[in-house]
């Protein structure tokens, strides 16, 4: 499918560096590359090659991991391995309504929106205005902002006008907010809390079980790349180890 105006793509040259572009069929100025004729995008498609200033670049339509990697970061982000687990274990899909607590830099928000679009939505409650504005800037950059809304408030007391299919909490003390937020989760809806420490995990699991949630469990995910060379194949010496603990559960009536 040819690229459309206003969507974001990236160009990759021989050095593998990514140059992000908002597609326009007019003249486009690309930082560090110069100005190109955007009409080239009319007939280009995902993986096509175009010339910029005499050099060849491949144009790609970004996936979720590409978008997350490109975000302007502030707070520590939820990385793709964890975001994917949230989406799978909470059964988040097109058309769902998701209530998110904690915007951060918008990384998990981006993954959630990509999962529910084009017929669903994500509503985020954020305690700090500056975090919400950073997330908004990043989400606008991905072109997904029409599926997102937010409000400023404390998750422990905030009043939210939403009936959600899934509740995703990225905050240091989610167990304190469960009583207030669980009323916004439909019966059968799924909850996920993302926390960095074991004691936070324990407190969250205990409260969920005490409140009658079904199938309450916790997990930690590890990721290790495999290096492939002409001389052999071996696991990388570097491992993407602890990033956070994931707690899941499902609401009873």
Coordinates of N, CA and C in Angstrom, one line a residue:
X1 N 0.8 -1.2 0.0 CA 0.0 0.0 0.0 C 0.9 1.2 0.0
X2 N 0.7 2.1 -1.0 CA 1.6 3.3 -1.0 C 1.4 4.2 0.2
X3 N 2.4 5.0 0.5 CA 2.4 5.8 1.7 C 1.4 7.0 1.4
X4 N 0.7 7.3 2.5 CA -0.2 8.4 2.5 C 0.3 9.7 3.2
X5 N -0.2 10.8 2.8 CA 0.2 12.0 3.4 C -0.1 12.0 4.9
X6 N 0.8 12.6 5.7 CA 0.7 12.7 7.2 C 1.1 11.5 8.0
X7 N 1.3 10.4 7.3 CA 1.8 9.2 8.1 C 3.3 9.4 8.3
X8 N 3.8 8.7 9.3 CA 5.2 8.8 9.6 C 5.9 7.5 9.1
X9 N 7.1 7.7 8.5 CA 7.9 6.7 8.0 C 9.4 7.0 8.3
X10 N 10.2 6.0 8.1 CA 11.7 6.3 8.3 C 12.5 5.8 7.2
X11 N 13.6 6.5 6.9 CA 14.5 6.2 5.8 C 15.8 5.6 6.4
X12 N 16.3 4.6 5.8 CA 17.5 3.9 6.3 C 18.5 3.9 5.1
X13 N 19.7 4.4 5.4 CA 20.8 4.4 4.4 C 21.8 3.3 4.7
X14 N 23.0 3.4 4.1 CA 24.0 2.4 4.3 C 24.5 2.3 5.7
X15 N 24.4 3.4 6.4 CA 24.9 3.4 7.8 C 23.9 2.9 8.8
X16 N 22.7 2.5 8.3 CA 21.6 2.0 9.2 C 21.0 3.0 10.1
X17 N 21.4 4.3 9.9 CA 20.7 5.3 10.7 C 19.3 5.6 10.2
X18 N 18.4 5.8 11.2 CA 17.0 6.1 10.8 C 16.7 7.6 10.7
X19 N 16.1 8.0 9.7 CA 15.7 9.4 9.5 C 14.2 9.4 9.4
X20 N 13.5 10.0 10.4 CA 12.1 10.0 10.4 C 11.5 11.1 9.6
X21 N 10.4 10.8 8.9 CA 9.8 11.8 8.0 C 8.2 11.7 8.1
X22 N 7.6 12.9 8.1 CA 6.1 12.9 8.0 C 5.8 13.1 6.5
X23 N 5.2 12.1 5.9 CA 5.0 12.1 4.5 C 4.1 13.3 4.0
X24 N 4.6 13.9 3.0 CA 3.9 15.0 2.3 C 4.3 14.8 0.8
X25 N 3.3 15.2 -0.1 CA 3.6 15.0 -1.5 C 4.2 16.3 -2.1
X26 N 4.5 17.3 -1.2 CA 5.2 18.5 -1.6 C 6.7 18.3 -1.3
X27 N 7.4 19.4 -1.1 CA 8.8 19.4 -0.8 C 8.9 19.1 0.7
X28 N 9.9 18.3 1.1 CA 10.1 17.9 2.5 C 11.5 18.1 2.9
X29 N 11.7 18.8 4.0 CA 13.0 19.0 4.6 C 13.3 17.9 5.6
X30 N 14.4 17.2 5.4 CA 14.8 16.1 6.3 C 16.1 16.5 7.0
X31 N 16.0 16.6 8.3 CA 17.2 17.0 9.1 C 18.4 16.1 8.7
X32 N 19.5 16.7 8.5 CA 20.8 16.1 8.1 C 20.9 15.5 6.7
X33 N 19.7 15.5 6.0 CA 19.8 14.9 4.6 C 19.5 16.0 3.6
X34 N 18.7 17.0 3.9 CA 18.4 18.0 3.0 C 16.9 18.0 2.6
X35 N 16.6 18.5 1.4 CA 15.2 18.6 1.0 C 14.9 17.7 -0.2
X36 N 13.8 17.0 -0.1 CA 13.5 16.0 -1.2 C 12.1 16.3 -1.7
X37 N 11.8 15.8 -2.9 CA 10.5 15.9 -3.5 C 9.6 14.8 -3.0
X38 N 8.6 15.2 -2.2 CA 7.8 14.3 -1.5 C 6.9 13.5 -2.5
X39 N 6.8 13.9 -3.7 CA 6.0 13.2 -4.7 C 6.5 11.7 -4.9
X40 N 7.8 11.5 -4.5 CA 8.4 10.2 -4.6 C 7.6 9.2 -3.8
X41 N 6.9 9.7 -2.7 CA 6.2 8.8 -1.8 C 4.9 8.3 -2.4
X42 N 4.4 8.9 -3.5 CA 3.1 8.5 -4.1 C 3.2 7.1 -4.6
X43 N 4.3 6.7 -5.2 CA 4.4 5.4 -5.8 C 5.2 4.4 -4.9
X44 N 5.8 5.0 -3.8 CA 6.7 4.1 -3.0 C 5.8 3.3 -2.0
X45 N 6.3 2.2 -1.6 CA 5.6 1.3 -0.7 C 6.6 0.9 0.4
X46 N 6.1 0.2 1.4 CA 7.0 -0.3 2.5 C 8.1 -1.2 1.9
X47 N 9.3 -0.7 2.2 CA 10.5 -1.4 1.8 C 11.1 -1.0 0.4
X48 N 10.4 0.1 -0.1 CA 10.9 0.6 -1.4 C 12.2 1.4 -1.2
X49 N 12.9 1.6 -2.3 CA 14.1 2.4 -2.4 C 13.9 3.7 -3.1
X50 N 14.3 4.8 -2.4 CA 14.2 6.1 -3.1 C 15.6 6.8 -3.0
X51 N 15.8 7.8 -3.8 CA 17.1 8.5 -3.8 C 16.9 9.9 -3.2
X52 N 17.8 10.2 -2.3 CA 17.9 11.5 -1.6 C 19.3 12.0 -1.8
X53 N 19.4 13.2 -2.4 CA 20.7 13.8 -2.7 C 21.7 12.9 -3.3
X54 N 21.2 12.0 -4.2 CA 22.1 11.1 -4.9 C 22.4 9.8 -4.2
X55 N 21.9 9.7 -2.9 CA 22.2 8.4 -2.2 C 20.9 7.6 -2.1
X56 N 21.0 6.3 -2.0 CA 19.8 5.5 -1.9 C 19.4 5.2 -0.5
X57 N 18.1 5.3 -0.2 CA 17.6 5.0 1.1 C 16.4 4.0 0.9
X58 N 16.2 3.1 1.9 CA 15.0 2.3 2.0 C 14.0 2.9 2.9
X59 N 12.8 2.9 2.5 CA 11.7 3.6 3.2 C 10.9 2.5 3.9
X60 N 10.7 2.6 5.2 CA 9.9 1.6 6.0 C 8.8 2.3 6.7
X61 N 7.6 1.6 6.7 CA 6.5 2.0 7.6 C 6.8 1.4 9.0
X62 N 6.8 2.2 10.0 CA 7.2 1.7 11.3 C 6.2 0.8 12.0
X63 N 6.8 -0.2 12.7 CA 6.0 -1.0 13.6 C 6.0 -0.5 15.0
X64 N 5.3 -1.2 15.9 CA 5.2 -0.7 17.3 C 6.6 -0.5 17.9
X65 N 7.5 -1.5 17.7 CA 8.8 -1.4 18.4 C 9.6 -0.2 17.8
X66 N 9.4 0.0 16.5 CA 10.1 1.2 15.9 C 9.6 2.5 16.5
X67 N 8.3 2.6 16.7 CA 7.7 3.8 17.3 C 8.2 4.0 18.7
X68 N 8.2 2.9 19.5 CA 8.7 3.0 20.9 C 10.1 3.5 20.9
X69 N 11.0 2.9 20.1 CA 12.4 3.3 20.1 C 12.6 4.7 19.7
X70 N 11.7 5.3 19.0 CA 11.9 6.7 18.5 C 11.4 7.8 19.4
X71 N 10.7 7.4 20.5 CA 10.1 8.3 21.4 C 11.1 9.2 22.2
X72 N 10.7 10.4 22.4 CA 11.5 11.3 23.3 C 11.3 10.8 24.8
X73 N 12.3 10.4 25.4 CA 12.2 9.7 26.7 C 12.4 10.7 27.9
X74 N 11.7 10.4 29.0 CA 11.9 11.1 30.2 C 12.0 10.0 31.3
X75 N 10.9 9.6 31.8 CA 10.9 8.5 32.8 C 11.3 7.2 32.1
X76 N 11.7 6.2 32.8 CA 12.0 4.8 32.3 C 10.8 4.3 31.5
X77 N 10.9 3.8 30.3 CA 9.8 3.3 29.6 C 9.5 1.9 29.8
X78 N 8.3 1.4 29.5 CA 8.0 0.0 29.5 C 8.5 -0.5 28.1
X79 N 9.5 -1.4 28.2 CA 10.1 -1.9 26.9 C 9.2 -2.9 26.2
X80 N 9.5 -3.1 24.9 CA 8.6 -3.9 24.1 C 8.3 -5.3 24.6
X81 N 9.3 -6.0 25.2 CA 9.1 -7.4 25.7 C 8.0 -7.4 26.8
X82 N 8.0 -6.3 27.6 CA 6.9 -6.2 28.6 C 5.6 -5.8 28.1
X83 N 5.7 -4.8 27.1 CA 4.5 -4.3 26.5 C 3.7 -5.4 25.8
X84 N 4.5 -6.2 25.1 CA 3.8 -7.3 24.3 C 3.1 -8.3 25.3
X85 N 3.7 -8.5 26.4 CA 3.1 -9.4 27.4 C 1.8 -8.8 28.0
X86 N 1.8 -7.5 28.2 CA 0.7 -6.8 28.7 C -0.5 -7.0 27.7
X87 N -0.2 -6.8 26.5 CA -1.3 -6.8 25.4 C -1.8 -8.3 25.3
X88 N -0.9 -9.2 25.3 CA -1.3 -10.6 25.2 C -2.1 -11.1 26.4
X89 N -1.6 -10.9 27.6 CA -2.2 -11.4 28.8 C -3.5 -10.7 29.2
X90 N -3.6 -9.5 28.7 CA -4.9 -8.7 29.0 C -5.8 -8.8 27.8
X91 N -5.5 -9.6 26.8 CA -6.3 -9.9 25.6 C -6.8 -8.5 25.0
X92 N -5.9 -7.6 24.9 CA -6.2 -6.3 24.3 C -6.2 -6.4 22.8
X93 N -7.3 -5.9 22.2 CA -7.5 -6.1 20.8 C -8.2 -4.9 20.2
X94 N -8.3 -5.0 18.8 CA -9.0 -3.9 18.1 C -10.5 -3.7 18.7
X95 N -10.8 -2.5 19.0 CA -12.1 -2.1 19.5 C -12.2 -2.0 21.0
X96 N -11.2 -2.5 21.7 CA -11.3 -2.5 23.2 C -11.1 -1.0 23.7
X97 N -11.6 -0.8 24.9 CA -11.4 0.4 25.6 C -10.4 0.1 26.8
X98 N -9.3 0.8 26.8 CA -8.3 0.5 27.8 C -8.1 1.7 28.7
X99 N -8.1 1.5 30.1 CA -7.8 2.5 31.0 C -6.4 2.3 31.5
X100 N -5.5 3.3 31.3 CA -4.1 3.2 31.6 C -3.8 4.2 32.8
X101 N -3.1 3.8 33.7 CA -2.6 4.6 34.8 C -1.1 4.9 34.7
X102 N -0.8 6.1 34.5 CA 0.6 6.5 34.3 C 1.0 6.6 32.8
X103 N 1.3 7.8 32.3 CA 1.6 8.0 30.9 C 3.1 7.8 30.7
X104 N 3.9 8.2 31.6 CA 5.4 8.1 31.4 C 5.7 8.9 30.2
X105 N 6.5 8.3 29.3 CA 6.9 8.9 28.0 C 6.0 8.5 26.9
X106 N 5.0 7.6 27.2 CA 4.0 7.2 26.1 C 4.4 5.9 25.4
X107 N 5.4 5.2 25.9 CA 5.8 4.0 25.2 C 4.7 2.9 25.3
X108 N 4.3 2.5 26.5 CA 3.3 1.5 26.6 C 2.0 2.1 26.0
X109 N 1.7 3.3 26.2 CA 0.5 3.9 25.6 C 0.5 3.7 24.1
X110 N 1.6 3.9 23.4 CA 1.7 3.7 22.0 C 1.4 2.3 21.6
X111 N 2.0 1.3 22.4 CA 1.7 -0.1 22.1 C 0.2 -0.4 22.3
X112 N -0.4 0.1 23.3 CA -1.8 -0.1 23.6 C -2.7 0.5 22.5
X113 N -2.4 1.7 22.1 CA -3.2 2.3 21.0 C -3.1 1.5 19.7
X114 N -1.9 1.0 19.4 CA -1.7 0.2 18.2 C -2.5 -1.0 18.2
X115 N -2.7 -1.6 19.4 CA -3.5 -2.8 19.6 C -5.0 -2.6 19.4
X116 N -5.5 -1.4 19.9 CA -7.0 -1.2 19.9 C -7.5 -0.5 18.7
X117 N -6.6 0.3 18.0 CA -7.0 1.0 16.8 C -7.4 0.1 15.7
X118 N -8.3 0.6 14.8 CA -8.8 1.9 14.7 C -10.2 2.1 15.4
X119 N -10.7 1.1 16.0 CA -12.1 1.2 16.6 C -12.1 1.3 18.1
X120 N -10.9 1.2 18.8 CA -10.9 1.3 20.2 C -10.2 2.6 20.7
X121 N -10.0 2.7 22.0 CA -9.4 3.9 22.5 C -8.6 3.6 23.8
X122 N -7.7 4.4 24.1 CA -7.0 4.4 25.4 C -7.2 5.7 26.1
X123 N -7.5 5.6 27.4 CA -7.7 6.8 28.3 C -6.7 6.6 29.4
X124 N -5.8 7.7 29.6 CA -4.8 7.6 30.5 C -5.0 8.6 31.7
X125 N -4.8 8.2 32.9 CA -4.8 9.0 34.0 C -3.3 9.2 34.5
X126 N -2.9 10.5 34.5 CA -1.5 10.8 34.8 C -1.5 11.8 36.0
X127 N -0.6 11.6 36.9 CA -0.5 12.5 38.1 C 0.2 13.8 37.8
X128 N 1.1 13.8 36.9 CA 2.0 14.9 36.6 C 1.7 15.4 35.2
X129 N 1.4 16.7 35.1 CA 1.1 17.4 33.8 C 2.2 17.3 32.8
X130 N 3.5 17.4 33.3 CA 4.6 17.4 32.4 C 4.8 16.0 31.7
X131 N 4.4 15.0 32.4 CA 4.5 13.6 31.8 C 3.4 13.5 30.8
X132 N 2.2 13.9 31.1 CA 1.1 13.8 30.1 C 1.5 14.6 28.8
X133 N 2.0 15.8 29.0 CA 2.4 16.6 27.8 C 3.5 16.0 27.0
X134 N 4.5 15.3 27.6 CA 5.5 14.7 26.9 C 4.9 13.5 26.1
X135 N 4.0 12.7 26.8 CA 3.4 11.6 26.2 C 2.5 12.1 25.0
X136 N 1.8 13.2 25.1 CA 1.0 13.7 24.0 C 1.9 14.1 22.8
X137 N 3.0 14.7 23.1 CA 3.9 15.1 22.0 C 4.4 13.8 21.3
X138 N 4.8 12.8 22.0 CA 5.2 11.5 21.4 C 4.1 10.8 20.6
X139 N 2.9 10.8 21.2 CA 1.8 10.1 20.6 C 1.4 10.8 19.3
X140 N 1.4 12.1 19.3 CA 1.1 12.9 18.1 C 2.1 12.6 17.0
X141 N 3.3 12.4 17.4 CA 4.4 12.1 16.4 C 4.1 10.8 15.7
X142 N 3.5 9.9 16.4 CA 3.2 8.6 15.8 C 1.9 8.6 14.9
X143 N 1.1 9.7 15.1 CA -0.1 9.8 14.3 C -1.3 9.0 14.9
X144 N -1.2 8.7 16.2 CA -2.2 7.8 16.8 C -3.0 8.6 17.9
X145 N -2.8 9.9 18.0 CA -3.4 10.7 19.1 C -5.0 10.7 19.0
X146 N -5.6 10.5 17.9 CA -7.0 10.5 17.8 C -7.7 9.4 18.6
X147 N -6.9 8.4 18.9 CA -7.4 7.2 19.7 C -7.1 7.3 21.2
X148 N -6.5 8.5 21.6 CA -6.0 8.6 23.0 C -6.6 9.9 23.6
X149 N -6.9 9.7 24.9 CA -7.4 10.9 25.7 C -6.7 10.7 27.1
X150 N -6.6 11.8 27.8 CA -6.0 11.7 29.2 C -6.6 12.7 30.1
X151 N -6.4 12.5 31.4 CA -6.8 13.5 32.4 C -5.8 13.4 33.5
X152 N -5.6 14.6 34.2 CA -4.7 14.7 35.3 C -5.4 14.4 36.6
X153 N -4.8 13.5 37.4 CA -5.5 13.1 38.6 C -4.7 12.1 39.4
X154 N -5.1 11.9 40.6 CA -4.5 10.8 41.5 C -5.3 9.6 41.3
X155 N -4.7 8.5 40.9 CA -5.4 7.2 40.6 C -6.2 6.7 41.9
X156 N -5.7 7.1 43.0 CA -6.4 6.6 44.3 C -7.7 7.3 44.5
X157 N -8.0 8.4 43.9 CA -9.2 9.2 44.2 C -9.9 9.7 43.0
X158 N -9.3 9.6 41.8 CA -9.8 10.3 40.6 C -11.1 9.6 40.2
X159 N -12.0 10.5 39.6 CA -13.3 10.0 39.1 C -13.2 9.9 37.6
X160 N -13.4 8.7 37.1 CA -13.2 8.5 35.6 C -14.6 8.0 35.0
X161 N -14.9 8.6 33.9 CA -16.2 8.3 33.2 C -15.8 7.3 32.1
X162 N -15.6 6.0 32.5 CA -15.2 5.0 31.5 C -15.5 3.6 32.0
X163 N -16.0 2.8 31.1 CA -16.1 1.3 31.4 C -15.1 0.6 30.6
X164 N -14.0 0.1 31.2 CA -12.9 -0.4 30.4 C -12.9 -1.9 30.3
X165 N -12.3 -2.4 29.2 CA -12.1 -3.8 29.0 C -10.8 -4.3 29.7
X166 N -9.9 -3.4 29.8 CA -8.6 -3.7 30.5 C -8.2 -2.5 31.3
X167 N -7.5 -2.7 32.4 CA -7.0 -1.7 33.3 C -5.5 -2.0 33.4
X168 N -4.6 -1.1 33.0 CA -3.2 -1.2 33.0 C -2.6 -0.2 33.8
X169 N -1.8 -0.6 34.9 CA -1.3 0.3 35.9 C 0.2 0.3 35.9
X170 N 0.8 1.5 35.6 CA 2.2 1.7 35.7 C 2.5 2.8 36.7
X171 N 2.5 2.4 38.0 CA 2.6 3.3 39.1 C 3.3 2.5 40.3
X172 N 3.9 3.3 41.2 CA 4.7 2.6 42.2 C 3.9 1.9 43.3
X173 N 2.6 2.3 43.5 CA 1.8 1.7 44.6 C 0.4 1.3 44.0
X174 N 0.3 0.4 43.0 CA -1.0 0.1 42.4 C -2.0 -0.4 43.4
X175 N -1.6 -1.2 44.4 CA -2.6 -1.8 45.3 C -3.4 -0.8 46.0
X176 N -2.9 0.4 46.2 CA -3.7 1.5 46.9 C -4.8 2.0 46.1
X177 N -4.6 1.9 44.7 CA -5.6 2.5 43.8 C -6.6 1.5 43.3
X178 N -6.4 0.2 43.6 CA -7.3 -0.8 43.0 C -8.8 -0.7 43.4
X179 N -9.0 -0.3 44.7 CA -10.4 -0.1 45.2 C -11.1 1.0 44.4
X180 N -10.4 2.1 44.1 CA -11.0 3.2 43.3 C -11.2 2.8 41.9
X181 N -10.3 2.1 41.3 CA -10.3 1.9 39.8 C -11.0 0.7 39.4
X182 N -11.2 -0.3 40.2 CA -11.8 -1.6 39.8 C -13.2 -1.4 39.3
X183 N -13.9 -0.3 39.8 CA -15.3 -0.1 39.4 C -15.4 0.4 38.0
X184 N -14.2 0.8 37.4 CA -14.2 1.2 36.0 C -13.9 0.0 35.1
X185 N -13.6 -1.1 35.6 CA -13.3 -2.3 34.9 C -14.5 -3.2 34.8
X186 N -14.9 -3.6 33.6 CA -16.1 -4.4 33.4 C -15.9 -5.8 34.0
X187 N -17.0 -6.5 34.4 CA -16.9 -7.8 34.8 C -16.2 -8.7 33.7
X188 N -15.2 -9.5 34.1 CA -14.5 -10.3 33.1 C -13.3 -9.6 32.5
X189 N -13.2 -8.2 32.8 CA -12.1 -7.5 32.3 C -10.8 -7.8 33.0
X190 N -9.7 -7.5 32.3 CA -8.4 -7.9 32.9 C -7.6 -6.7 33.4
X191 N -6.8 -7.0 34.4 CA -6.0 -6.0 35.0 C -4.5 -6.4 34.9
X192 N -3.6 -5.4 34.7 CA -2.2 -5.6 34.8 C -1.6 -4.5 35.6
X193 N -0.7 -4.8 36.5 CA 0.1 -3.8 37.2 C 1.6 -4.1 36.9
X194 N 2.3 -3.0 36.6 CA 3.7 -3.1 36.3 C 4.5 -2.4 37.4
X195 N 5.4 -3.1 38.1 CA 6.1 -2.6 39.2 C 7.6 -3.0 39.2
X196 N 8.5 -2.2 39.8 CA 9.9 -2.6 39.7 C 10.4 -3.4 40.8
X197 N 9.7 -3.5 42.0 CA 10.2 -4.2 43.1 C 9.4 -5.3 43.6
X198 N 10.0 -6.3 44.3 CA 9.3 -7.5 44.8 C 8.3 -7.1 45.9
X199 N 8.6 -6.2 46.8 CA 7.6 -5.9 47.8 C 6.3 -5.2 47.2
X200 N 6.5 -4.5 46.1 CA 5.3 -3.9 45.4 C 4.5 -5.0 44.8
X201 N 5.2 -6.0 44.2 CA 4.5 -7.1 43.6 C 3.7 -7.9 44.7
X202 N 4.3 -8.1 45.8 CA 3.6 -8.9 46.9 C 2.4 -8.1 47.3
X203 N 2.5 -6.8 47.5 CA 1.3 -6.1 48.0 C 0.2 -6.1 47.0
X204 N 0.6 -6.0 45.7 CA -0.4 -5.9 44.7 C -1.2 -7.2 44.5
X205 N -0.4 -8.3 44.5 CA -1.0 -9.7 44.4 C -2.0 -9.9 45.6
X206 N -1.5 -9.5 46.8 CA -2.3 -9.8 48.0 C -3.7 -9.0 47.9
X207 N -3.6 -7.8 47.5 CA -4.9 -7.0 47.4 C -5.8 -7.5 46.3
X208 N -5.2 -7.9 45.2 CA -6.1 -8.4 44.1 C -6.8 -9.7 44.6
X209 N -6.0 -10.6 45.2 CA -6.6 -11.8 45.7 C -7.7 -11.6 46.8
X210 N -7.4 -10.6 47.7 CA -8.3 -10.3 48.7 C -9.6 -9.7 48.2
X211 N -9.5 -9.0 47.0 CA -10.7 -8.4 46.4 C -11.4 -9.4 45.4
X212 N -11.0 -10.6 45.4 CA -11.7 -11.7 44.6 C -11.3 -11.8 43.2
X213 N -10.2 -11.1 42.7 CA -9.9 -11.3 41.3 C -9.5 -12.7 41.0
X214 N -9.7 -13.2 39.8 CA -9.5 -14.5 39.4 C -8.1 -14.6 38.7
X215 N -7.5 -15.8 38.8 CA -6.2 -16.1 38.1 C -5.1 -15.0 38.3
X216 N -4.9 -14.6 39.5 CA -3.9 -13.6 39.9 C -2.5 -14.3 39.8
X217 N -1.6 -13.7 39.1 CA -0.3 -14.3 38.9 C 0.7 -13.2 38.6
X218 N 2.0 -13.5 38.7 CA 3.0 -12.5 38.4 C 4.1 -13.1 37.6
X219 N 4.8 -12.3 36.9 CA 5.9 -12.8 36.0 C 7.0 -11.8 35.8
X220 N 8.1 -12.3 35.4 CA 9.3 -11.4 35.1 C 9.8 -12.0 33.8
X221 N 10.1 -11.1 32.8 CA 10.5 -11.6 31.5 C 12.0 -11.2 31.2
X222 N 12.7 -12.2 30.6 CA 14.1 -12.0 30.3 C 14.2 -12.1 28.7
X223 N 15.1 -11.3 28.2 CA 15.3 -11.4 26.7 C 16.8 -11.4 26.4
X224 N 17.2 -12.3 25.6 CA 18.7 -12.4 25.2 C 18.8 -12.7 23.7
X225 N 19.5 -11.8 23.1 CA 19.7 -11.9 21.6 C 20.7 -13.0 21.3
X226 N 20.6 -13.5 20.1 CA 21.6 -14.5 19.6 C 22.4 -13.8 18.5
X227 N 23.8 -13.9 18.6 CA 24.7 -13.3 17.7 C 25.1 -14.4 16.6
X228 N 24.9 -14.0 15.4 CA 25.2 -14.9 14.3 C 26.4 -14.3 13.5
X229 N 27.5 -15.1 13.4 CA 28.7 -14.7 12.7 C 29.1 -15.8 11.7
X230 N 30.0 -15.5 10.8 CA 30.5 -16.6 9.9 C 31.2 -17.7 10.7
X231 N 31.8 -17.3 11.8 CA 32.5 -18.3 12.6 C 31.6 -19.1 13.5
X232 N 30.4 -18.8 13.7 CA 29.6 -19.5 14.6 C 28.4 -18.7 15.1
X233 N 27.6 -19.3 15.9 CA 26.4 -18.7 16.5 C 26.4 -18.9 18.0
X234 N 26.1 -17.9 18.8 CA 26.1 -18.0 20.2 C 25.2 -16.9 20.8
X235 N 24.8 -17.2 22.1 CA 24.0 -16.1 22.8 C 24.9 -14.9 23.0
X236 N 24.2 -13.8 23.0 CA 24.9 -12.5 23.3 C 25.4 -12.5 24.8
X237 N 26.5 -11.8 25.1 CA 26.9 -11.7 26.4 C 26.0 -10.8 27.2
X238 N 25.3 -9.9 26.5 CA 24.4 -9.0 27.2 C 22.9 -9.5 27.2
X239 N 22.3 -9.4 28.3 CA 20.9 -9.9 28.5 C 20.0 -8.7 28.9
X240 N 18.9 -8.5 28.3 CA 17.9 -7.6 28.8 C 17.1 -8.3 29.9
X241 N 17.7 -8.1 31.1 CA 17.1 -8.8 32.3 C 16.0 -8.1 32.9
X242 N 16.2 -7.8 34.2 CA 15.0 -7.2 35.0 C 14.7 -5.8 34.5
X243 N 13.5 -5.6 34.1 CA 13.0 -4.3 33.8 C 11.8 -4.0 34.8
X244 N 11.0 -5.0 35.1 CA 9.9 -4.8 36.0 C 9.1 -6.1 36.1
X245 N 8.3 -6.1 37.1 CA 7.4 -7.3 37.4 C 6.0 -7.0 36.8
X246 N 5.4 -8.0 36.3 CA 4.0 -7.9 35.7 C 3.1 -8.7 36.6
X247 N 2.0 -8.1 37.0 CA 1.0 -8.8 37.8 C -0.3 -8.8 37.0
X248 N -0.9 -9.9 36.8 CA -2.2 -10.0 36.0 C -3.3 -10.6 36.9
X249 N -4.5 -10.3 36.5 CA -5.7 -10.8 37.2 C -6.9 -10.5 36.3
X250 N -8.1 -11.1 36.7 CA -9.3 -10.9 36.0 C -10.5 -10.7 37.0
X251 N -11.3 -9.7 36.6 CA -12.3 -9.3 37.6 C -13.5 -10.2 37.5
X252 N -14.0 -10.6 38.7 CA -15.3 -11.3 38.8 C -16.4 -10.3 38.9
X253 N -17.6 -10.7 38.7 CA -18.8 -9.8 38.8 C -18.9 -9.2 40.2

